[in-house]
């Protein structure tokens, strides 16, 4: 699809220009994979045919994901802030809904910016990390796709991947399949392995997106055309990869499956521990936190949250009653004097 036997499409046209800009990241990734391979060989995996190069692809995905993890956390916190501000922003939008004059537009923009400033929120905070992560993962895809061309001498060496290293990488077998094969070049059981990897890759992608849309969106947003579109996208992207995956080298499928499993785990963690305010996941987390706190209080011999609330209500009621009695007593002398 993106390559033939002699020409690597990613080195031509707009792709070539873009990936030349990303060359430093490509160079670094080849060395990460090479050192991962050396480490795996050192601890008992053999060179040549085996799983060392296949596992080095897995390790590359994990290393890159760990490096961008702080950006993901920053993005997540920024998104949570923005979600929490949605009621205030909607109130401003409704206030100026039918006002199209420049003065009203400027006032709406000014009030919106004030909400951001007062709450230390940045509307671009959830976008910038994604702009950093995107090129990194595109570079990983590029490097793995370029290896067969380097091995056949159809492309210049790339970082630590000279022709010899690329040829060793290409000849690596995993599940009885060469790591450079795709569905079209594989034979027999190799095609079944590739199909299994494609199915697992797409299922992981689908469930990650579907679970996020179903559980981690505010209930106020779970309606209308936009919500239906997001549900459709959860199905469309995996289906696209089912058809395009047959052209990917097996090494790229290993990368995609590992990356999608990582994203799935990350989504499950996010939905459970850092859900969007107002979402079904946030409601479940509040309930879990409530039960956990009651369990902690029970272990320490403290009253439960319900008992504490009841005690507080009784205290306030008693305080109000006492204040009422004091006020009544203070008013009695005045009544006596008036009676005299």
Coordinates of C-alpha atoms in Angstrom, one line a residue:
X1 CA 0.0 0.0 0.0
X2 CA 2.7 2.5 1.1
X3 CA 5.6 0.6 -0.4
X4 CA 6.6 -1.7 -3.3
X5 CA 9.6 -3.9 -3.8
X6 CA 11.9 -1.1 -4.9
X7 CA 10.5 2.2 -3.6
X8 CA 9.8 3.2 0.0
X9 CA 7.0 5.6 -0.4
X10 CA 7.8 7.3 3.0
X11 CA 11.0 8.6 1.4
X12 CA 9.3 10.4 -1.5
X13 CA 7.1 13.4 -1.9
X14 CA 5.6 15.1 1.1
X15 CA 6.3 12.0 3.2
X16 CA 10.0 12.3 2.4
X17 CA 10.1 16.0 3.4
X18 CA 8.3 15.3 6.7
X19 CA 10.4 12.4 7.7
X20 CA 13.7 14.2 6.9
X21 CA 12.6 16.7 9.6
X22 CA 12.1 13.9 12.0
X23 CA 15.5 12.2 11.2
X24 CA 17.0 12.9 14.7
X25 CA 14.2 10.9 16.4
X26 CA 14.5 8.2 13.8
X27 CA 18.2 8.0 14.4
X28 CA 17.7 7.7 18.2
X29 CA 15.0 5.0 17.9
X30 CA 17.4 2.8 15.9
X31 CA 19.9 2.9 18.7
X32 CA 17.2 2.3 21.3
X33 CA 16.2 -0.9 19.5
X34 CA 19.8 -2.0 19.0
X35 CA 20.7 -1.6 22.7
X36 CA 17.4 -3.4 23.6
X37 CA 18.5 -6.2 21.3
X38 CA 21.9 -6.3 22.9
X39 CA 20.4 -6.4 26.4
X40 CA 18.0 -9.2 25.4
X41 CA 20.9 -11.2 23.9
X42 CA 22.9 -10.7 27.1
X43 CA 20.2 -12.1 29.3
X44 CA 19.8 -15.3 27.2
X45 CA 18.1 -14.6 23.9
X46 CA 20.1 -15.6 20.8
X47 CA 21.0 -13.6 17.8
X48 CA 19.6 -14.3 14.4
X49 CA 16.4 -16.3 14.3
X50 CA 14.5 -15.9 17.6
X51 CA 12.6 -13.4 19.5
X52 CA 15.3 -10.9 20.5
X53 CA 14.5 -8.4 17.7
X54 CA 10.7 -8.9 18.0
X55 CA 11.0 -8.2 21.8
X56 CA 13.2 -5.2 21.0
X57 CA 10.2 -3.8 19.1
X58 CA 8.0 -4.3 22.1
X59 CA 10.7 -2.7 24.4
X60 CA 10.9 0.3 22.0
X61 CA 7.2 0.9 22.3
X62 CA 7.4 0.7 26.1
X63 CA 10.4 3.0 26.3
X64 CA 8.7 5.6 24.1
X65 CA 5.4 5.4 25.9
X66 CA 7.2 5.8 29.3
X67 CA 9.0 8.8 27.9
X68 CA 5.7 10.5 26.8
X69 CA 3.8 9.4 29.9
X70 CA 4.4 12.7 31.7
X71 CA 2.9 14.5 28.7
X72 CA -0.1 12.2 28.8
X73 CA -0.7 12.9 32.5
X74 CA -0.4 16.6 31.8
X75 CA -2.9 16.3 28.9
X76 CA -5.3 14.3 31.1
X77 CA -5.2 16.9 33.9
X78 CA -5.8 19.7 31.4
X79 CA -8.7 17.9 29.9
X80 CA -10.2 17.4 33.4
X81 CA -9.9 21.1 34.1
X82 CA -11.6 21.9 30.8
X83 CA -14.4 19.4 31.5
X84 CA -15.0 20.9 35.0
X85 CA -15.3 24.4 33.4
X86 CA -17.9 23.3 30.8
X87 CA -20.9 24.5 32.9
X88 CA -19.4 28.0 33.3
X89 CA -18.4 28.2 29.6
X90 CA -21.9 27.0 28.5
X91 CA -23.4 29.7 30.7
X92 CA -21.4 32.3 28.9
X93 CA -22.3 30.9 25.5
X94 CA -26.0 30.9 26.3
X95 CA -25.7 34.4 27.6
X96 CA -24.5 35.7 24.2
X97 CA -26.2 33.0 22.0
X98 CA -28.4 35.5 20.1
X99 CA -26.0 38.4 20.1
X100 CA -23.9 38.7 16.9
X101 CA -22.6 42.3 17.2
X102 CA -18.8 42.8 17.7
X103 CA -19.2 44.2 21.2
X104 CA -21.0 41.1 22.4
X105 CA -18.5 38.8 20.6
X106 CA -15.7 40.6 22.3
X107 CA -17.4 40.5 25.7
X108 CA -18.0 36.8 25.4
X109 CA -14.3 36.2 24.5
X110 CA -13.2 38.4 27.4
X111 CA -15.4 36.5 29.9
X112 CA -14.3 33.1 28.6
X113 CA -10.6 34.1 28.9
X114 CA -11.3 35.3 32.5
X115 CA -12.8 31.8 33.4
X116 CA -9.6 30.2 32.0
X117 CA -7.3 32.6 33.9
X118 CA -9.2 32.4 37.2
X119 CA -9.1 28.6 37.1
X120 CA -5.5 28.3 35.7
X121 CA -6.7 26.3 32.7
X122 CA -5.2 26.3 29.3
X123 CA -7.5 25.3 26.4
X124 CA -4.4 24.3 24.4
X125 CA -3.1 22.2 27.2
X126 CA -4.8 19.0 26.0
X127 CA -3.6 19.5 22.4
X128 CA 0.1 20.3 22.8
X129 CA 1.1 16.9 24.3
X130 CA -0.8 15.1 21.4
X131 CA 1.2 17.2 18.9
X132 CA 4.4 16.0 20.5
X133 CA 3.3 12.3 20.8
X134 CA 2.1 12.1 17.2
X135 CA 5.4 12.6 15.4
X136 CA 7.1 10.2 17.9
X137 CA 4.8 7.3 17.0
X138 CA 4.8 8.1 13.3
X139 CA 8.6 7.9 13.5
X140 CA 8.4 4.5 15.1
X141 CA 6.2 3.3 12.2
X142 CA 8.6 4.8 9.7
X143 CA 11.7 3.1 11.2
X144 CA 10.1 -0.4 11.3
X145 CA 8.8 0.0 7.8
X146 CA 12.2 1.1 6.4
X147 CA 14.2 -1.9 7.7
X148 CA 13.4 -4.3 4.8
X149 CA 14.5 -1.6 2.3
X150 CA 17.8 -1.1 4.2
X151 CA 18.4 -4.8 4.2
X152 CA 17.9 -5.1 0.5
X153 CA 20.1 -2.1 -0.2
X154 CA 17.2 -0.1 -1.6
X155 CA 17.6 2.6 1.1
X156 CA 20.6 4.2 2.8
X157 CA 21.4 3.0 6.4
X158 CA 19.5 4.7 9.1
X159 CA 21.3 5.3 12.4
X160 CA 22.4 2.0 14.0
X161 CA 20.6 0.1 11.2
X162 CA 23.2 -0.6 8.6
X163 CA 22.6 -3.2 5.9
X164 CA 24.0 -6.1 8.0
X165 CA 21.9 -5.2 11.1
X166 CA 18.8 -4.6 9.0
X167 CA 19.3 -8.0 7.3
X168 CA 19.6 -9.7 10.7
X169 CA 16.5 -7.9 11.8
X170 CA 14.6 -8.9 8.6
X171 CA 15.6 -12.6 9.0
X172 CA 14.3 -12.8 12.6
X173 CA 11.4 -15.2 13.0
X174 CA 8.6 -14.9 15.5
X175 CA 5.8 -17.4 15.8
X176 CA 7.4 -19.2 12.8
X177 CA 7.0 -16.0 10.7
X178 CA 9.8 -13.7 9.4
X179 CA 9.5 -10.3 11.1
X180 CA 9.7 -8.5 7.7
X181 CA 6.8 -10.5 6.1
X182 CA 3.3 -9.2 5.5
X183 CA 0.1 -11.0 4.8
X184 CA 0.8 -11.0 1.0
X185 CA 4.3 -12.5 1.3
X186 CA 3.6 -15.0 4.2
X187 CA 2.6 -18.6 3.6
X188 CA 0.3 -21.0 5.3
X189 CA 0.3 -20.7 9.1
X190 CA 2.1 -17.4 8.8
X191 CA -1.0 -15.8 7.4
X192 CA -3.0 -17.1 10.3
X193 CA -0.6 -15.5 12.7
X194 CA -0.8 -12.2 10.9
X195 CA -4.6 -12.3 10.9
X196 CA -4.6 -13.0 14.7
X197 CA -2.3 -10.1 15.3
X198 CA -4.5 -7.8 13.2
X199 CA -7.7 -8.9 15.0
X200 CA -6.1 -8.4 18.4
X201 CA -4.8 -5.0 17.3
X202 CA -8.2 -3.9 16.1
X203 CA -10.1 -5.3 19.1
X204 CA -7.7 -3.5 21.5
X205 CA -8.2 -0.2 19.6
X206 CA -11.9 -0.6 19.4
X207 CA -12.5 -1.4 23.1
X208 CA -10.2 1.4 24.2
X209 CA -12.2 4.0 22.2
X210 CA -15.6 2.4 22.9
X211 CA -14.9 2.2 26.7
X212 CA -13.8 5.8 26.8
X213 CA -16.8 7.1 24.9
X214 CA -19.3 4.9 26.9
X215 CA -17.8 5.5 30.4
X216 CA -15.7 8.6 30.4
X217 CA -17.8 11.3 28.8
X218 CA -20.0 13.7 30.9
X219 CA -23.6 12.7 30.8
X220 CA -24.5 16.1 29.4
X221 CA -22.4 15.3 26.3
X222 CA -23.8 11.7 25.8
X223 CA -26.5 12.8 23.4
X224 CA -26.9 14.5 20.1
X225 CA -25.1 14.2 16.7
X226 CA -21.6 14.7 18.1
X227 CA -21.9 11.8 20.5
X228 CA -23.2 9.5 17.8
X229 CA -20.3 10.5 15.6
X230 CA -17.8 9.6 18.4
X231 CA -19.5 6.2 18.7
X232 CA -19.2 5.6 15.0
X233 CA -15.5 6.6 15.0
X234 CA -14.9 3.9 17.7
X235 CA -16.0 1.4 15.0
X236 CA -14.6 3.0 11.9
X237 CA -10.9 3.2 12.8
X238 CA -10.5 -0.4 13.8
X239 CA -12.2 -1.5 10.6
X240 CA -9.8 0.6 8.5
X241 CA -6.8 -1.1 10.1
X242 CA -8.3 -4.5 9.3
X243 CA -8.0 -3.8 5.6
X244 CA -4.7 -1.9 5.8
X245 CA -3.0 -4.3 8.2
X246 CA -2.5 -6.9 5.6
X247 CA 0.1 -4.7 4.0
X248 CA 2.1 -3.9 7.2
X249 CA 5.3 -5.8 7.8
X250 CA 5.0 -8.2 10.8
X251 CA 7.3 -6.0 12.8
X252 CA 4.9 -3.1 12.4
X253 CA 2.0 -5.3 13.5
X254 CA 4.0 -6.2 16.7
X255 CA 4.5 -2.4 17.2
X256 CA 0.8 -1.6 16.7
X257 CA -0.5 -4.5 18.9
X258 CA 1.9 -3.5 21.7
X259 CA 1.0 0.2 21.4
X260 CA -2.8 -0.5 21.3
X261 CA -2.5 -2.8 24.3
X262 CA -0.6 0.0 26.1
X263 CA -3.3 2.5 25.1
X264 CA -6.0 0.1 26.3
X265 CA -4.3 -0.3 29.7
X266 CA -3.8 3.4 29.9
X267 CA -7.5 4.1 29.1
X268 CA -8.7 1.6 31.7
X269 CA -6.5 3.2 34.3
X270 CA -7.6 6.7 33.3
X271 CA -11.3 5.8 33.3
X272 CA -11.0 4.1 36.7
X273 CA -8.7 6.4 38.6
X274 CA -8.8 9.8 36.8
X275 CA -12.3 10.0 35.1
X276 CA -13.9 13.0 33.5
X277 CA -16.0 15.0 36.0
X278 CA -19.7 14.3 35.5
X279 CA -19.1 11.0 33.7
X280 CA -20.5 7.6 34.6
X281 CA -16.9 6.6 35.5
X282 CA -16.7 9.6 37.9
X283 CA -19.9 8.5 39.6
X284 CA -18.5 5.0 40.0
X285 CA -15.3 6.3 41.4
X286 CA -17.1 8.5 44.0
X287 CA -19.1 5.4 45.1
X288 CA -15.9 3.3 45.4
X289 CA -14.1 6.1 47.3
X290 CA -17.1 6.3 49.6
X291 CA -17.0 2.6 50.4
X292 CA -13.2 2.7 50.8
X293 CA -13.4 5.5 53.2
X294 CA -16.1 3.8 55.3
X295 CA -14.0 0.6 55.4
X296 CA -11.0 2.6 56.6
X297 CA -13.0 4.3 59.3
X298 CA -14.4 0.9 60.4
X299 CA -10.9 -0.5 60.8
X300 CA -9.9 2.5 62.9
X301 CA -13.1 2.4 65.0
X302 CA -14.3 5.7 63.6
X303 CA -17.9 6.6 62.7
X304 CA -18.9 6.1 59.0
X305 CA -19.5 9.0 56.7
X306 CA -23.2 8.6 57.1
X307 CA -22.9 8.5 60.9
X308 CA -20.7 11.5 60.8
X309 CA -23.2 13.4 58.6
X310 CA -26.0 12.4 61.0
X311 CA -23.9 13.6 64.0
X312 CA -23.2 16.9 62.2
X313 CA -26.9 17.4 61.4
X314 CA -27.8 16.8 65.0
X315 CA -25.1 19.2 66.2
X316 CA -26.4 21.9 63.9
X317 CA -30.0 21.2 65.0
X318 CA -29.0 21.4 68.6
X319 CA -27.0 24.6 68.0
X320 CA -30.0 26.2 66.3
X321 CA -32.2 25.1 69.2
X322 CA -29.8 26.6 71.7
X323 CA -29.6 29.9 69.7
X324 CA -33.4 30.0 69.6
X325 CA -33.6 29.6 73.4
X326 CA -31.0 32.2 74.0
X327 CA -32.9 34.7 71.7
X328 CA -36.1 33.8 73.5
X329 CA -34.5 34.4 77.0
X330 CA -33.1 37.7 75.9
X331 CA -36.5 38.9 74.7
X332 CA -38.1 38.1 78.1
X333 CA -36.9 41.1 80.2
X334 CA -38.1 43.5 77.5
X335 CA -41.6 41.9 77.7
X336 CA -41.6 42.2 81.5
X337 CA -40.6 45.8 81.4
X338 CA -43.3 46.5 78.9
X339 CA -45.8 44.8 81.1
X340 CA -44.9 47.0 84.1

